[in-house]
Short mmCIF file of C-alpha atoms in Angstrom, two decimals:
data_model
loop_
_atom_site.label_atom_id
_atom_site.label_comp_id
_atom_site.label_asym_id
_atom_site.label_seq_id
_atom_site.Cartn_x
_atom_site.Cartn_y
_atom_site.Cartn_z
CA MET A 30 -1.56 -29.70 1.34
CA THR A 31 -0.51 -30.21 4.86
CA THR A 32 0.98 -27.96 7.25
CA ALA A 33 4.31 -29.79 6.98
CA GLN A 34 4.30 -29.23 3.19
CA ARG A 35 3.63 -25.42 3.91
CA CYS A 36 6.50 -25.18 5.99
CA ASP A 37 8.85 -26.72 3.58
CA VAL A 38 8.77 -23.33 1.27
CA SER A 39 11.63 -21.00 2.89
CA ILE A 40 11.16 -17.39 3.72
CA ALA A 41 13.60 -16.44 0.90
CA ASN A 42 11.49 -18.46 -1.58
CA ARG A 43 8.29 -17.28 -0.30
CA ARG A 44 9.84 -13.49 -0.52
CA GLU A 45 10.59 -14.30 -4.22
CA ALA A 46 7.28 -15.80 -4.90
CA VAL A 47 5.56 -12.85 -3.81
CA LEU A 48 7.99 -10.46 -5.61
CA LYS A 49 7.20 -12.07 -8.62
CA LEU A 50 3.55 -11.85 -8.01
CA LEU A 51 3.71 -8.06 -7.37
CA ARG A 52 6.00 -7.50 -10.46
CA ARG A 53 3.42 -9.26 -12.42
CA VAL A 54 6.22 -11.62 -13.86
CA GLN A 55 3.84 -14.41 -14.12
CA PRO A 56 0.01 -15.29 -13.33
CA ALA A 57 -0.55 -16.00 -9.42
CA ALA A 58 -1.57 -19.42 -10.49
CA ALA A 59 1.55 -20.20 -12.42
CA ILE A 60 3.83 -18.71 -9.42
CA ALA A 61 1.87 -20.62 -6.74
CA ARG A 62 2.11 -24.00 -8.98
CA GLU A 63 5.82 -23.34 -9.25
CA VAL A 64 6.38 -22.84 -5.65
CA GLY A 65 3.90 -25.64 -4.63
CA VAL A 66 1.23 -23.85 -2.83
CA SER A 67 -2.26 -22.59 -3.51
CA GLU A 68 -3.02 -19.23 -4.94
CA PRO A 69 -4.96 -18.22 -1.78
CA THR A 70 -1.66 -19.15 0.40
CA LEU A 71 0.53 -16.95 -1.89
CA CYS A 72 -1.91 -14.23 -1.78
CA ARG A 73 -1.70 -14.37 1.96
CA TRP A 74 2.04 -13.97 1.87
CA ARG A 75 1.63 -11.35 -0.37
CA ASP A 76 -0.62 -9.66 2.15
CA GLU A 77 1.27 -10.44 5.16
CA LEU A 78 4.62 -9.30 3.44
CA LEU A 79 2.91 -5.88 2.71
CA ALA A 80 1.46 -5.55 6.24
CA GLY A 81 4.94 -6.28 7.52
CA GLY A 82 6.44 -3.41 5.40
CA GLU A 83 3.88 -1.19 6.44
CA GLN A 84 4.42 -1.86 9.77
CA ALA A 85 8.48 -1.44 9.35
CA LEU A 86 7.80 1.87 7.62
CA SER A 87 5.71 3.27 10.65
CA ALA A 88 8.10 1.98 13.33
CA LYS A 89 11.07 3.73 11.51
CA ALA A 90 9.02 7.02 11.50
CA GLY A 91 8.27 6.51 15.07
CA LYS A 92 12.03 5.62 15.92
CA HIS A 93 12.83 9.03 14.24
CA ASP A 94 10.32 10.89 16.17
CA THR A 95 11.88 9.30 19.50
CA ARG A 96 15.24 9.92 18.02
CA GLY A 97 14.46 13.82 17.66
CA LYS A 98 12.95 13.79 21.20
CA ARG A 99 16.04 12.26 22.55
CA ILE A 100 18.26 14.80 20.85
CA ALA A 101 16.37 17.57 22.28
CA GLU A 102 16.47 15.98 25.75
CA LEU A 103 20.34 15.95 25.35
CA GLU A 104 20.39 19.31 23.91
CA ARG A 105 18.53 20.64 27.38
CA GLU A 106 20.81 18.60 29.26
CA ILE A 107 23.97 20.26 27.68
CA GLU A 108 22.21 23.79 28.50
CA ARG A 109 21.77 22.65 32.07
CA ARG A 110 25.41 21.41 32.56
CA ASP A 111 26.85 24.65 30.98
CA GLN A 112 24.76 26.89 33.37
CA VAL A 113 26.22 24.87 36.23
CA ILE A 114 29.75 24.98 34.89
CA GLY A 115 29.30 28.76 34.42
CA GLU A 116 27.99 29.12 38.04
CA TYR A 117 31.01 27.18 39.39
CA THR A 118 33.48 29.32 37.41
CA ILE A 119 32.05 32.55 38.76
CA ALA A 120 32.27 30.83 42.32
CA ASP A 121 35.86 29.65 41.55
CA ARG A 122 36.72 33.19 40.46
CA ILE A 123 35.24 34.89 43.37
CA LEU A 124 37.24 32.45 46.04
CA LYS A 125 40.44 33.05 43.99
CA LYS A 126 40.07 36.78 44.57
CA LEU A 127 39.34 36.37 48.26
CA SER A 128 41.96 34.12 48.64
CA ASP A 129 44.45 36.86 46.86
CA ALA A 130 43.00 39.56 48.86
CA SER A 131 43.87 37.85 52.10
CA LEU A 132 47.22 37.08 51.43
#
């Protein structure tokens, strides 16, 4: 089979073939014949799909950790700003008292 022939199988058809293989709907040889590829090619697609799925799952876990870090960072920033607002509020009250006393 040439490279051009292998490229004719769409990603959707590859995914369906691999899912059939994983669900054990038919033997690998039958699925490969149906799709028009060799059995080793079908097995390679399976391995690539599983590796990609594992990578996607680990990426989501990492993304979740990053999100948690970002939330903690934003909470610290809010606390810092609340402190600054409190300091300005105290300064404002002092200035108002001084202003009222001088009138």
